[in-house]
PDB file of C-alpha atoms in Angstrom:
ATOM      1  CA  MET A  13     -20.569  -5.842   0.188  1.00  0.00           C
ATOM      2  CA  SER A  14     -21.679  -2.403  -1.006  1.00  0.00           C
ATOM      3  CA  GLN A  15     -20.710  -0.991   2.398  1.00  0.00           C
ATOM      4  CA  THR A  16     -17.224  -2.421   1.979  1.00  0.00           C
ATOM      5  CA  SER A  17     -16.997  -1.064  -1.554  1.00  0.00           C
ATOM      6  CA  GLN A  18     -17.971   2.433  -0.397  1.00  0.00           C
ATOM      7  CA  GLN A  19     -15.608   2.313   2.574  1.00  0.00           C
ATOM      8  CA  TYR A  20     -12.812   1.084   0.317  1.00  0.00           C
ATOM      9  CA  ASP A  21     -13.395   3.902  -2.177  1.00  0.00           C
ATOM     10  CA  SER A  22     -13.432   6.455   0.625  1.00  0.00           C
ATOM     11  CA  GLN A  23     -10.039   5.318   1.940  1.00  0.00           C
ATOM     12  CA  ILE A  24      -8.476   5.126  -1.541  1.00  0.00           C
ATOM     13  CA  ASN A  25      -9.778   8.617  -2.329  1.00  0.00           C
ATOM     14  CA  LEU A  26      -8.108   9.886   0.851  1.00  0.00           C
ATOM     15  CA  CYS A  27      -4.834   8.219  -0.208  1.00  0.00           C
ATOM     16  CA  ARG A  28      -5.088   9.589  -3.743  1.00  0.00           C
ATOM     17  CA  ASP A  29      -5.704  13.099  -2.415  1.00  0.00           C
ATOM     18  CA  ILE A  30      -2.534  12.871  -0.322  1.00  0.00           C
ATOM     19  CA  PHE A  31      -0.622  11.440  -3.313  1.00  0.00           C
ATOM     20  CA  GLN A  32      -1.754  14.384  -5.454  1.00  0.00           C
ATOM     21  CA  LYS A  33      -0.836  16.961  -2.803  1.00  0.00           C
ATOM     22  CA  LYS A  34       2.587  15.423  -2.197  1.00  0.00           C
ATOM     23  CA  THR A  35       3.149  15.316  -5.954  1.00  0.00           C
ATOM     24  CA  GLN A  36       2.444  19.052  -6.039  1.00  0.00           C
ATOM     25  CA  ASP A  37       4.828  19.602  -3.108  1.00  0.00           C
ATOM     26  CA  TYR A  38       7.668  17.278  -4.141  1.00  0.00           C
ATOM     27  CA  GLY A  39       7.095  16.622  -7.822  1.00  0.00           C
ATOM     28  CA  THR A  40       8.042  13.134  -8.932  1.00  0.00           C
ATOM     29  CA  SER A  41      11.207  12.845  -6.880  1.00  0.00           C
ATOM     30  CA  TRP A  42      10.313   9.212  -6.149  1.00  0.00           C
ATOM     31  CA  ARG A  43      11.020   8.376  -9.811  1.00  0.00           C
ATOM     32  CA  VAL A  44      14.732   8.242  -8.935  1.00  0.00           C
ATOM     33  CA  MET A  45      14.107   5.329  -6.546  1.00  0.00           C
ATOM     34  CA  ARG A  46      14.660   1.738  -7.577  1.00  0.00           C
ATOM     35  CA  ILE A  47      12.170  -0.987  -6.652  1.00  0.00           C
ATOM     36  CA  PRO A  48      14.139  -2.259  -3.607  1.00  0.00           C
ATOM     37  CA  SER A  49      14.294   1.301  -2.228  1.00  0.00           C
ATOM     38  CA  LEU A  50      10.547   1.743  -2.643  1.00  0.00           C
ATOM     39  CA  ILE A  51       9.952  -1.607  -0.935  1.00  0.00           C
ATOM     40  CA  ASP A  52      12.157  -0.392   1.928  1.00  0.00           C
ATOM     41  CA  GLN A  53       9.955   2.692   2.276  1.00  0.00           C
ATOM     42  CA  VAL A  54       6.951   0.412   2.794  1.00  0.00           C
ATOM     43  CA  PHE A  55       9.002  -1.722   5.184  1.00  0.00           C
ATOM     44  CA  ILE A  56       9.895   1.303   7.322  1.00  0.00           C
ATOM     45  CA  LYS A  57       6.218   2.190   7.710  1.00  0.00           C
ATOM     46  CA  ALA A  58       5.129  -1.371   8.495  1.00  0.00           C
ATOM     47  CA  GLN A  59       7.995  -1.830  10.952  1.00  0.00           C
ATOM     48  CA  ARG A  60       7.007   1.393  12.756  1.00  0.00           C
ATOM     49  CA  LEU A  61       3.434   0.120  13.065  1.00  0.00           C
ATOM     50  CA  ARG A  62       4.637  -3.198  14.482  1.00  0.00           C
ATOM     51  CA  SER A  63       6.955  -1.445  16.930  1.00  0.00           C
ATOM     52  CA  ILE A  64       4.150   0.791  18.204  1.00  0.00           C
ATOM     53  CA  GLU A  65       1.782  -2.175  18.468  1.00  0.00           C
ATOM     54  CA  GLU A  66       4.319  -4.131  20.523  1.00  0.00           C
ATOM     55  CA  LYS A  67       5.375  -1.231  22.758  1.00  0.00           C
ATOM     56  CA  GLY A  68       1.861   0.113  23.214  1.00  0.00           C
ATOM     57  CA  GLU A  69       3.045   3.697  22.814  1.00  0.00           C
ATOM     58  CA  GLN A  70       4.543   6.033  20.273  1.00  0.00           C
ATOM     59  CA  LYS A  71       6.928   8.947  20.732  1.00  0.00           C
ATOM     60  CA  VAL A  72       6.596  10.493  17.260  1.00  0.00           C
ATOM     61  CA  ASN A  73       3.204  12.076  16.660  1.00  0.00           C
ATOM     62  CA  ASP A  74       2.795  10.833  13.067  1.00  0.00           C
ATOM     63  CA  SER A  75      -0.567   9.084  12.976  1.00  0.00           C
ATOM     64  CA  ILE A  76      -1.101   5.358  12.625  1.00  0.00           C
ATOM     65  CA  GLU A  77      -3.514   6.101   9.772  1.00  0.00           C
ATOM     66  CA  GLY A  78      -0.774   8.072   8.049  1.00  0.00           C
ATOM     67  CA  GLU A  79       1.497   5.025   8.081  1.00  0.00           C
ATOM     68  CA  TYR A  80      -1.167   2.851   6.448  1.00  0.00           C
ATOM     69  CA  ILE A  81      -1.773   5.597   3.882  1.00  0.00           C
ATOM     70  CA  GLY A  82       1.972   5.629   3.222  1.00  0.00           C
ATOM     71  CA  ILE A  83       1.955   1.852   2.739  1.00  0.00           C
ATOM     72  CA  ILE A  84      -0.844   2.194   0.194  1.00  0.00           C
ATOM     73  CA  ASN A  85       0.756   5.079  -1.665  1.00  0.00           C
ATOM     74  CA  TYR A  86       4.265   3.623  -1.747  1.00  0.00           C
ATOM     75  CA  SER A  87       2.814   0.283  -2.905  1.00  0.00           C
ATOM     76  CA  ILE A  88       0.976   2.026  -5.741  1.00  0.00           C
ATOM     77  CA  ILE A  89       4.085   4.077  -6.544  1.00  0.00           C
ATOM     78  CA  THR A  90       6.048   0.814  -6.742  1.00  0.00           C
ATOM     79  CA  LEU A  91       3.502  -0.659  -9.153  1.00  0.00           C
ATOM     80  CA  ILE A  92       3.723   2.502 -11.282  1.00  0.00           C
ATOM     81  CA  GLN A  93       7.519   2.416 -11.161  1.00  0.00           C
ATOM     82  CA  MET A  94       7.437  -1.221 -12.300  1.00  0.00           C
ATOM     83  CA  GLN A  95       5.422  -0.115 -15.341  1.00  0.00           C
ATOM     84  CA  LEU A  96       7.490   2.957 -16.163  1.00  0.00           C
ATOM     85  CA  GLY A  97      10.884   1.552 -15.273  1.00  0.00           C
ATOM     86  CA  ASP A  98      13.208   3.136 -12.754  1.00  0.00           C
ATOM     87  CA  ALA A  99      14.981   5.461 -15.147  1.00  0.00           C
ATOM     88  CA  PHE A 100      14.957   8.889 -13.552  1.00  0.00           C
ATOM     89  CA  GLU A 101      12.943  11.561 -15.287  1.00  0.00           C
ATOM     90  CA  GLU A 102      13.109  15.153 -14.125  1.00  0.00           C
ATOM     91  CA  GLU A 103       9.312  15.517 -14.167  1.00  0.00           C
ATOM     92  CA  ALA A 104       6.721  12.992 -15.247  1.00  0.00           C
ATOM     93  CA  ASP A 105       3.363  13.945 -16.736  1.00  0.00           C
ATOM     94  CA  TYR A 106       1.100  14.386 -13.689  1.00  0.00           C
ATOM     95  CA  ALA A 107      -2.114  13.585 -15.559  1.00  0.00           C
ATOM     96  CA  ASN A 108      -0.591  10.288 -16.688  1.00  0.00           C
ATOM     97  CA  LEU A 109       0.658   9.522 -13.161  1.00  0.00           C
ATOM     98  CA  PHE A 110      -2.775  10.144 -11.665  1.00  0.00           C
ATOM     99  CA  ARG A 111      -4.315   7.910 -14.349  1.00  0.00           C
ATOM    100  CA  LEU A 112      -1.805   5.170 -13.533  1.00  0.00           C
ATOM    101  CA  TYR A 113      -2.535   5.620  -9.816  1.00  0.00           C
ATOM    102  CA  ASP A 114      -6.244   5.163 -10.490  1.00  0.00           C
ATOM    103  CA  GLU A 115      -5.612   2.076 -12.627  1.00  0.00           C
ATOM    104  CA  GLU A 116      -3.489   0.419  -9.945  1.00  0.00           C
ATOM    105  CA  ALA A 117      -6.002   1.296  -7.220  1.00  0.00           C
ATOM    106  CA  ALA A 118      -8.778  -0.176  -9.381  1.00  0.00           C
ATOM    107  CA  GLN A 119      -6.740  -3.377  -9.846  1.00  0.00           C
ATOM    108  CA  ALA A 120      -6.306  -3.673  -6.080  1.00  0.00           C
ATOM    109  CA  LYS A 121     -10.021  -3.111  -5.504  1.00  0.00           C
ATOM    110  CA  ALA A 122     -11.000  -5.705  -8.118  1.00  0.00           C
ATOM    111  CA  LEU A 123      -8.757  -8.239  -6.377  1.00  0.00           C
ATOM    112  CA  MET A 124     -10.240  -7.290  -3.003  1.00  0.00           C
ATOM    113  CA  GLU A 125     -13.767  -7.829  -4.312  1.00  0.00           C
ATOM    114  CA  GLN A 126     -12.879 -11.276  -5.679  1.00  0.00           C
ATOM    115  CA  LYS A 127     -11.156 -12.369  -2.473  1.00  0.00           C
ATOM    116  CA  ASN A 128     -13.816 -10.754  -0.290  1.00  0.00           C
ATOM    117  CA  HIS A 129     -16.434 -12.816  -2.105  1.00  0.00           C
ATOM    118  CA  ASP A 130     -14.548 -16.056  -1.531  1.00  0.00           C
ATOM    119  CA  TYR A 131     -13.479 -15.334   2.054  1.00  0.00           C
ATOM    120  CA  GLY A 132     -16.774 -13.787   3.176  1.00  0.00           C
ATOM    121  CA  GLU A 133     -15.282 -10.592   4.598  1.00  0.00           C
ATOM    122  CA  ALA A 134     -13.201 -12.524   7.133  1.00  0.00           C
ATOM    123  CA  TRP A 135     -10.987  -9.423   7.437  1.00  0.00           C
ATOM    124  CA  ARG A 136     -13.697  -7.728   9.501  1.00  0.00           C
ATOM    125  CA  GLU A 137     -13.012 -10.210  12.324  1.00  0.00           C
ATOM    126  CA  MET A 138      -9.226  -9.756  12.215  1.00  0.00           C
ATOM    127  CA  TRP A 139      -7.013  -7.735  14.520  1.00  0.00           C
ATOM    128  CA  ILE A 140      -5.473  -4.618  12.995  1.00  0.00           C
ATOM    129  CA  SER A 141      -2.101  -5.940  14.139  1.00  0.00           C
ATOM    130  CA  SER A 142      -2.665  -8.977  11.908  1.00  0.00           C
ATOM    131  CA  PHE A 143      -2.766  -6.669   8.890  1.00  0.00           C
ATOM    132  CA  THR A 144       0.601  -5.265   9.958  1.00  0.00           C
ATOM    133  CA  ASP A 145       2.037  -8.785  10.244  1.00  0.00           C
ATOM    134  CA  LEU A 146       0.611  -9.796   6.863  1.00  0.00           C
ATOM    135  CA  ILE A 147       2.111  -6.692   5.255  1.00  0.00           C
ATOM    136  CA  LEU A 148       5.513  -7.459   6.790  1.00  0.00           C
ATOM    137  CA  SER A 149       5.239 -11.048   5.559  1.00  0.00           C
ATOM    138  CA  LYS A 150       4.463  -9.850   2.026  1.00  0.00           C
ATOM    139  CA  LEU A 151       7.446  -7.481   2.192  1.00  0.00           C
ATOM    140  CA  LEU A 152       9.755 -10.358   3.133  1.00  0.00           C
ATOM    141  CA  ARG A 153       8.345 -12.338   0.205  1.00  0.00           C
ATOM    142  CA  ILE A 154       9.012  -9.430  -2.148  1.00  0.00           C
ATOM    143  CA  ARG A 155      12.569  -9.112  -0.863  1.00  0.00           C
ATOM    144  CA  GLN A 156      13.144 -12.803  -1.582  1.00  0.00           C
ATOM    145  CA  ILE A 157      11.663 -12.433  -5.066  1.00  0.00           C
ATOM    146  CA  LEU A 158      13.980  -9.477  -5.679  1.00  0.00           C
ATOM    147  CA  GLN A 159      16.942 -11.580  -4.506  1.00  0.00           C
ATOM    148  CA  ASN A 160      15.783 -14.194  -7.032  1.00  0.00           C
ATOM    149  CA  LYS A 161      15.926 -11.488  -9.722  1.00  0.00           C
ATOM    150  CA  GLY A 162      12.118 -11.416  -9.999  1.00  0.00           C
ATOM    151  CA  LYS A 163      11.764 -15.117 -10.723  1.00  0.00           C
ATOM    152  CA  THR A 164       9.265 -17.327  -8.913  1.00  0.00           C
ATOM    153  CA  ILE A 165       8.688 -21.046  -9.337  1.00  0.00           C
ATOM    154  CA  ALA A 166       5.266 -21.593  -7.769  1.00  0.00           C
ATOM    155  CA  SER A 167       4.369 -18.235  -6.241  1.00  0.00           C
ATOM    156  CA  GLU A 168       2.761 -14.973  -7.181  1.00  0.00           C
ATOM    157  CA  GLY A 169       5.003 -12.147  -8.279  1.00  0.00           C
ATOM    158  CA  ILE A 170       5.840  -8.794  -6.760  1.00  0.00           C
ATOM    159  CA  ASP A 171       2.713  -7.110  -8.122  1.00  0.00           C
ATOM    160  CA  ALA A 172       0.319  -9.601  -6.485  1.00  0.00           C
ATOM    161  CA  ASN A 173       2.023  -9.066  -3.122  1.00  0.00           C
ATOM    162  CA  LEU A 174       1.784  -5.297  -3.524  1.00  0.00           C
ATOM    163  CA  TYR A 175      -1.946  -5.517  -4.297  1.00  0.00           C
ATOM    164  CA  ASP A 176      -2.454  -7.635  -1.178  1.00  0.00           C
ATOM    165  CA  MET A 177      -0.539  -5.084   0.922  1.00  0.00           C
ATOM    166  CA  ILE A 178      -2.698  -2.283  -0.443  1.00  0.00           C
ATOM    167  CA  ASN A 179      -5.809  -4.210   0.500  1.00  0.00           C
ATOM    168  CA  TYR A 180      -4.576  -5.089   3.992  1.00  0.00           C
ATOM    169  CA  ALA A 181      -3.747  -1.428   4.603  1.00  0.00           C
ATOM    170  CA  VAL A 182      -7.169  -0.307   3.324  1.00  0.00           C
ATOM    171  CA  PHE A 183      -8.821  -2.838   5.643  1.00  0.00           C
ATOM    172  CA  ALA A 184      -6.807  -1.451   8.569  1.00  0.00           C
ATOM    173  CA  LEU A 185      -7.887   2.098   7.683  1.00  0.00           C
ATOM    174  CA  ILE A 186     -11.527   1.023   7.478  1.00  0.00           C
ATOM    175  CA  LYS A 187     -11.328  -0.683  10.868  1.00  0.00           C
ATOM    176  CA  LEU A 188      -9.561   2.335  12.411  1.00  0.00           C
ATOM    177  CA  SER A 189     -12.223   4.684  11.005  1.00  0.00           C
ATOM    178  CA  GLU A 190     -14.978   2.495  12.458  1.00  0.00           C
ATOM    179  CA  LYS A 191     -13.381   2.747  15.916  1.00  0.00           C
ATOM    180  CA  LYS A 192     -13.640   6.546  15.874  1.00  0.00           C
TER     181      LYS A 192
END
């Protein structure tokens, strides 16, 4: 398990570094986006992965790893936006945003550790394409929850699905890094 924990931290640190750099480049322009728009950003990335997996080729040189990183970062951004509300602010406090990023990443990791314990690292035997399918499934669930105005009867909410998507994407990044 310690290997998984270290690999997980390494991938999240890579994602956080990109989040910080893009925040320096673009500021907090994402704060203008509503939750459905942020979910669509994740959907676009997951759909591109699925399309490439099915076609067996890609014509745009953006890396597969970059798409999984985008899924992680947009999922964390969505969790932050859910906390802060989607009222547009010209510029948010970067130190606070990075703290919130770290808190959400820590929540996702804690969930991963609990599930990894119970499932015995079954993800290590899965196809990377299965992670893509699971992410797309979670996105469809979130869309339905949004159509239901955030209400669920017997299911987890939007945040739980986002944490699962983060973890699936981290697992994909770990598996891709092990292939290299």
